[in-house]
PDB file of C-alpha atoms in Angstrom:
ATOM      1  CA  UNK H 125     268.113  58.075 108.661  1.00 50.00           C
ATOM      2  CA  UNK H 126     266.531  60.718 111.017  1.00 51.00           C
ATOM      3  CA  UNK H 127     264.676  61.898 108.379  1.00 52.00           C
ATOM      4  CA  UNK H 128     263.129  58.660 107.549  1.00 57.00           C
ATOM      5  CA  UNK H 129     262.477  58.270 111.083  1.00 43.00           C
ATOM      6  CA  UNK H 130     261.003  61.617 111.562  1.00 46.00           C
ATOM      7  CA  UNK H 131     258.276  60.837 108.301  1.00 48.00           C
ATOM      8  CA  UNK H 132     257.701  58.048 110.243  1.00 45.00           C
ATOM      9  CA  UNK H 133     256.439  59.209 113.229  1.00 41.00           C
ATOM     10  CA  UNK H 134     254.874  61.972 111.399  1.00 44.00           C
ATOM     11  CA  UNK H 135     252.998  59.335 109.396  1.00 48.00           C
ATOM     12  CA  UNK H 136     251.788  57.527 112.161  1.00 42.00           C
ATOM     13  CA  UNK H 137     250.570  60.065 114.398  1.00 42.00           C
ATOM     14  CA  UNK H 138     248.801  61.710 111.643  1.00 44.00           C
ATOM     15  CA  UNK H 139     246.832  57.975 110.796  1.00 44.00           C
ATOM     16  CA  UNK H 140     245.958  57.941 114.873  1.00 43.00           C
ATOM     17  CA  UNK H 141     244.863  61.627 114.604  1.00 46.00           C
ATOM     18  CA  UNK H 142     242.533  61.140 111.033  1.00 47.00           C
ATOM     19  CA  UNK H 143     241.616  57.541 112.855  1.00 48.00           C
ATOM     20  CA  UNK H 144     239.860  59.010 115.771  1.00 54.00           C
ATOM     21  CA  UNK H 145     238.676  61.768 113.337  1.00 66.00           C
ATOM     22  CA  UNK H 146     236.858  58.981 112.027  1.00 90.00           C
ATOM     23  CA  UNK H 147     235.934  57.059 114.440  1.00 94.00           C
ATOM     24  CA  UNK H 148     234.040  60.164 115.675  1.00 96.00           C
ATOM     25  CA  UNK H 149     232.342  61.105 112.328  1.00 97.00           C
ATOM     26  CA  UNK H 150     230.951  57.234 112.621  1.00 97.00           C
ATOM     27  CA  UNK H 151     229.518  58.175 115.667  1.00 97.00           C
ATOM     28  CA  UNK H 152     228.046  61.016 114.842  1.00 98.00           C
ATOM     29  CA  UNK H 153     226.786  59.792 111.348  1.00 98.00           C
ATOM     30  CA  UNK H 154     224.925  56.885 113.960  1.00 98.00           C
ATOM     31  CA  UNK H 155     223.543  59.362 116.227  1.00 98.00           C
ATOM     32  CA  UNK H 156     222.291  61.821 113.042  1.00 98.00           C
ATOM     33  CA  UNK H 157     220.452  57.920 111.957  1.00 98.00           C
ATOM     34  CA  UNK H 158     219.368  57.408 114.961  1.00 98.00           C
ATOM     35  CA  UNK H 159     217.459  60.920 115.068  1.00 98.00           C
ATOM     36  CA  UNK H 160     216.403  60.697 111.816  1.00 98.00           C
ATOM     37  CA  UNK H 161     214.571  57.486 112.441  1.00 98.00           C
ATOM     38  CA  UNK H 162     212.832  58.579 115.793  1.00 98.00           C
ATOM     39  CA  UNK H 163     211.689  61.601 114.170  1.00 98.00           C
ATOM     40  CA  UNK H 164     210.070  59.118 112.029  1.00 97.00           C
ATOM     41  CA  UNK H 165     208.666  56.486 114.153  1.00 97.00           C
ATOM     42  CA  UNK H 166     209.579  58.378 117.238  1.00 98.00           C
ATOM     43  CA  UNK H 167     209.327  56.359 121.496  1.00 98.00           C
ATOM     44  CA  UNK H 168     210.094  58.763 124.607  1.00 98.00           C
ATOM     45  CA  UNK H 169     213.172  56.889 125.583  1.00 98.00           C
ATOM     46  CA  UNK H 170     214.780  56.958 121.555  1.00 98.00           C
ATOM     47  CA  UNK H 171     213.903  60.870 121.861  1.00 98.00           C
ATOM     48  CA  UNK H 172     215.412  61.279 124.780  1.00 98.00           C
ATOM     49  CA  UNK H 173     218.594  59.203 124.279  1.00 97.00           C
ATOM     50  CA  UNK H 174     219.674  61.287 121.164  1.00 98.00           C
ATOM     51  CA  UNK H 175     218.758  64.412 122.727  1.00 98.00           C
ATOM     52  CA  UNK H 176     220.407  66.424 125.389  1.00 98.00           C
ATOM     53  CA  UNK H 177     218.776  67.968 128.143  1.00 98.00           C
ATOM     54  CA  UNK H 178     219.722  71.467 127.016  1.00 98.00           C
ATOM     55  CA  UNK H 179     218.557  71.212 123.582  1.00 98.00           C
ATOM     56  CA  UNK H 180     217.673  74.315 121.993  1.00 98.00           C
ATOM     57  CA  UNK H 181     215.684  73.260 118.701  1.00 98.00           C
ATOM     58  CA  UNK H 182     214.979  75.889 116.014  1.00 98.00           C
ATOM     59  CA  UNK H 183     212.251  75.683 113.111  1.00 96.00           C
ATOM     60  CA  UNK H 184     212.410  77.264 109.960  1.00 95.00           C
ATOM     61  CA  UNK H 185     209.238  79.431 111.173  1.00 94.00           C
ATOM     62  CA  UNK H 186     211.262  80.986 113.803  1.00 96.00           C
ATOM     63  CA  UNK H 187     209.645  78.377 116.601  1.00 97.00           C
ATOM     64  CA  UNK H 188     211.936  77.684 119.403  1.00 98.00           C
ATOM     65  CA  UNK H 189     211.695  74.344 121.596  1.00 98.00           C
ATOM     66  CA  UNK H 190     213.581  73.104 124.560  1.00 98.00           C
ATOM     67  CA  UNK H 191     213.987  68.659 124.881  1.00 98.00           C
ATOM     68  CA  UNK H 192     210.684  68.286 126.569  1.00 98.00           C
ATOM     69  CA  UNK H 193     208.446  70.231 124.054  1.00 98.00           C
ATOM     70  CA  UNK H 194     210.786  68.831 120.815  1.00 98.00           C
ATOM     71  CA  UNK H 195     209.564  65.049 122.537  1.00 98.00           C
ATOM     72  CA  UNK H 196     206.131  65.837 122.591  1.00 98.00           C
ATOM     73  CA  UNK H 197     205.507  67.599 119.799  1.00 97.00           C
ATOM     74  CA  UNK H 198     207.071  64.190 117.720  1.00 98.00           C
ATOM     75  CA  UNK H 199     205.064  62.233 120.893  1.00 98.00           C
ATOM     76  CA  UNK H 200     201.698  63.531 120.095  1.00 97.00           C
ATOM     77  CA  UNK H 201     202.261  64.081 116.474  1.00 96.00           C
ATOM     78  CA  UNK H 202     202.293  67.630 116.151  1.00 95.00           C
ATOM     79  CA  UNK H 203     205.182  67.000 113.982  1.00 95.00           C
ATOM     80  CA  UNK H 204     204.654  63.920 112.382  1.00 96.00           C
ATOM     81  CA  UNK H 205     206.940  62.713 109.055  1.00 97.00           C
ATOM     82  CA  UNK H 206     205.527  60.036 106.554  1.00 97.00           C
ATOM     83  CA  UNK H 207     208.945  60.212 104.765  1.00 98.00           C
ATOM     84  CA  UNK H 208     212.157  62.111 105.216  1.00 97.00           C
ATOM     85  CA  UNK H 209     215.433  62.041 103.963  1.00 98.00           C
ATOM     86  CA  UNK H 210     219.021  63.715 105.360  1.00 98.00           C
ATOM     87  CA  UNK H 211     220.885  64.857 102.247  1.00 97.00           C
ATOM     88  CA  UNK H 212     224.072  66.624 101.275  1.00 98.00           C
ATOM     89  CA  UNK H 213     225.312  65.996 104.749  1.00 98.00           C
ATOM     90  CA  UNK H 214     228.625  67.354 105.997  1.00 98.00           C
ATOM     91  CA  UNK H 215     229.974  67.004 109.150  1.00 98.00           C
ATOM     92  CA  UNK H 216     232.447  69.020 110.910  1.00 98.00           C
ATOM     93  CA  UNK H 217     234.046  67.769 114.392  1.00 97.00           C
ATOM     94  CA  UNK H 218     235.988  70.289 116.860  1.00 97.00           C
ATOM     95  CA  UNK H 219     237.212  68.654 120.181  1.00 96.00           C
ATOM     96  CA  UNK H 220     233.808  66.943 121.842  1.00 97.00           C
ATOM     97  CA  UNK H 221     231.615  69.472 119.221  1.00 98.00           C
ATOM     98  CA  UNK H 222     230.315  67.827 115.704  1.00 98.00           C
ATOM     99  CA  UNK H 223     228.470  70.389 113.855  1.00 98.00           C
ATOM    100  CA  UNK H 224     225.730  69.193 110.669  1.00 98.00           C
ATOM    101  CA  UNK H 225     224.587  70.800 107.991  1.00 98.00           C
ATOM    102  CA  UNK H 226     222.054  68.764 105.875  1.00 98.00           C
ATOM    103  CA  UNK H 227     218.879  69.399 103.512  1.00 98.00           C
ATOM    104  CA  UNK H 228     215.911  67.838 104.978  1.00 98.00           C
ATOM    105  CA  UNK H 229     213.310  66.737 102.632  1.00 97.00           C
ATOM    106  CA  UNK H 230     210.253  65.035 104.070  1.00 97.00           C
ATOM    107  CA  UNK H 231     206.721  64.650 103.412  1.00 97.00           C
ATOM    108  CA  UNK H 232     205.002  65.663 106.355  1.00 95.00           C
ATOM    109  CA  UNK H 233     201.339  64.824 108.047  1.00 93.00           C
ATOM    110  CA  UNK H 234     201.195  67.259 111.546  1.00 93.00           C
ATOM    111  CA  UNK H 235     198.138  66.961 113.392  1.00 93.00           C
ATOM    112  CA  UNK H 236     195.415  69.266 112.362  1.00 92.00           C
ATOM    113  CA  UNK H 237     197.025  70.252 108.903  1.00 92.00           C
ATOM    114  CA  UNK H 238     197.171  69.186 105.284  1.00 94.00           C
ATOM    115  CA  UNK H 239     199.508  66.563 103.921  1.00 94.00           C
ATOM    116  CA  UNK H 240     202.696  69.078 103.585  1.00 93.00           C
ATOM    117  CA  UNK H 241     206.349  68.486 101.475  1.00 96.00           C
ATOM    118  CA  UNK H 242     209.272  70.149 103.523  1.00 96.00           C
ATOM    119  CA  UNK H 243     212.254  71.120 102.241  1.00 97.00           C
ATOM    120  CA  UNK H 244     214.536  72.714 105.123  1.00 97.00           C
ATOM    121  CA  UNK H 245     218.476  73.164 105.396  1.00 98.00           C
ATOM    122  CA  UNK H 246     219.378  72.208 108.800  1.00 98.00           C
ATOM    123  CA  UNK H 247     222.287  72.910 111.198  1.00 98.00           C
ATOM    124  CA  UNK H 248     222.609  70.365 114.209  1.00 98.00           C
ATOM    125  CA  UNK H 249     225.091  70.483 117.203  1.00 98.00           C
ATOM    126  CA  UNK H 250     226.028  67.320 118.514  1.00 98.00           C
ATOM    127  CA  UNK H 251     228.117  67.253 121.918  1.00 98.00           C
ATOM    128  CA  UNK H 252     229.712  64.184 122.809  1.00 98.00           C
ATOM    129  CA  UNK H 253     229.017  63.232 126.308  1.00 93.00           C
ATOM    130  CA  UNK H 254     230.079  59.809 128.382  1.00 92.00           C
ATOM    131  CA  UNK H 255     226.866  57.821 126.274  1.00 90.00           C
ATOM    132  CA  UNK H 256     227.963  59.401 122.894  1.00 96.00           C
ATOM    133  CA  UNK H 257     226.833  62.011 120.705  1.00 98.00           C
ATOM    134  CA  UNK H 258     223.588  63.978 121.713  1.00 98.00           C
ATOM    135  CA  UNK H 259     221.749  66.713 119.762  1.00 98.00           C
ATOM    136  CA  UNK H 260     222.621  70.025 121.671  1.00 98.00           C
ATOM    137  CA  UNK H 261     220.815  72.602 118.928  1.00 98.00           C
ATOM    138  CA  UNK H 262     219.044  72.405 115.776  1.00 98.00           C
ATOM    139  CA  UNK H 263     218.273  75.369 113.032  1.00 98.00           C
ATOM    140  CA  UNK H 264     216.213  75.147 110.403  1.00 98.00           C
ATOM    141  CA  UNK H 265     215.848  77.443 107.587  1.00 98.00           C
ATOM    142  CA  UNK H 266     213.552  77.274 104.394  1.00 94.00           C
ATOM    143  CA  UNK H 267     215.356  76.001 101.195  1.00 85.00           C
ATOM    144  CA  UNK H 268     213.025  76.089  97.891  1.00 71.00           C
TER     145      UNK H 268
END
């Protein structure tokens, strides 16, 4: 009987434990949407409510930006996306930490260049604050 017990329990705190696992990778799944679409059609106030005010955001040309200069440069249209896509994402969540690796693949229209296709594996941290999940850092490297 104490066994049966014990499985019990066991089973039940491990459904809590993979519940909130979930519930988090929800969150985070919303908040990587959420970017993706303001990178798109991006405002000041979507930018800055996915975004932390420590961000460190990395390009795959070895470009560097903090939160103020990753807003404007989606703002003024520096960077500027006709179409993009988050594929092959995987997710990994440690305490109040979600880390995201994902191929980008966009079609691109920056101001003052040519029409461009981008293919980029990414690596996002997301820290989960008292408003949810905001982008902490973001690495880019070139993928084909």
């Amino acid at each position: 009987m104490k066994s049966i017990l014990a499985i019990f329990l066991f089973s039940v705190l491990t459904s809590a434990a993979s519940f909130g696992q979930n519930k988090d990778v929800l969150a985070v799944q919303n908040a990587l949407e959420i970017l993706r679409i303001q990178m798109l059609n991006p405002t000041e106030s979507g930018l800055k409510s996915i975004s932390h005010p420590n961000l460190t955001y990395g390009h795959s040309n070895g470009k560097i930006e903090n939160q103020k200069e990753f807003m404007d440069a989606f703002l003024t249209g520096v960077s500027d996306f006709t179409s993009l896509d988050f594929s092959d994402v995987k997710i990994e969540i440690v305490d109040k930490t979600a880390v995201v690796r994902h191929l980008l693949i966009a079609e691109s229209m920056d101001k003052g260049k040519q029409p461009a296709k981008v293919n980029i594996k990414v690596m996002l941290v997301f820290t989960k604050g008292k408003n949810g999940w905001l982008l902490l850092g973001r690495q880019a490297v070139k993928y084909l």
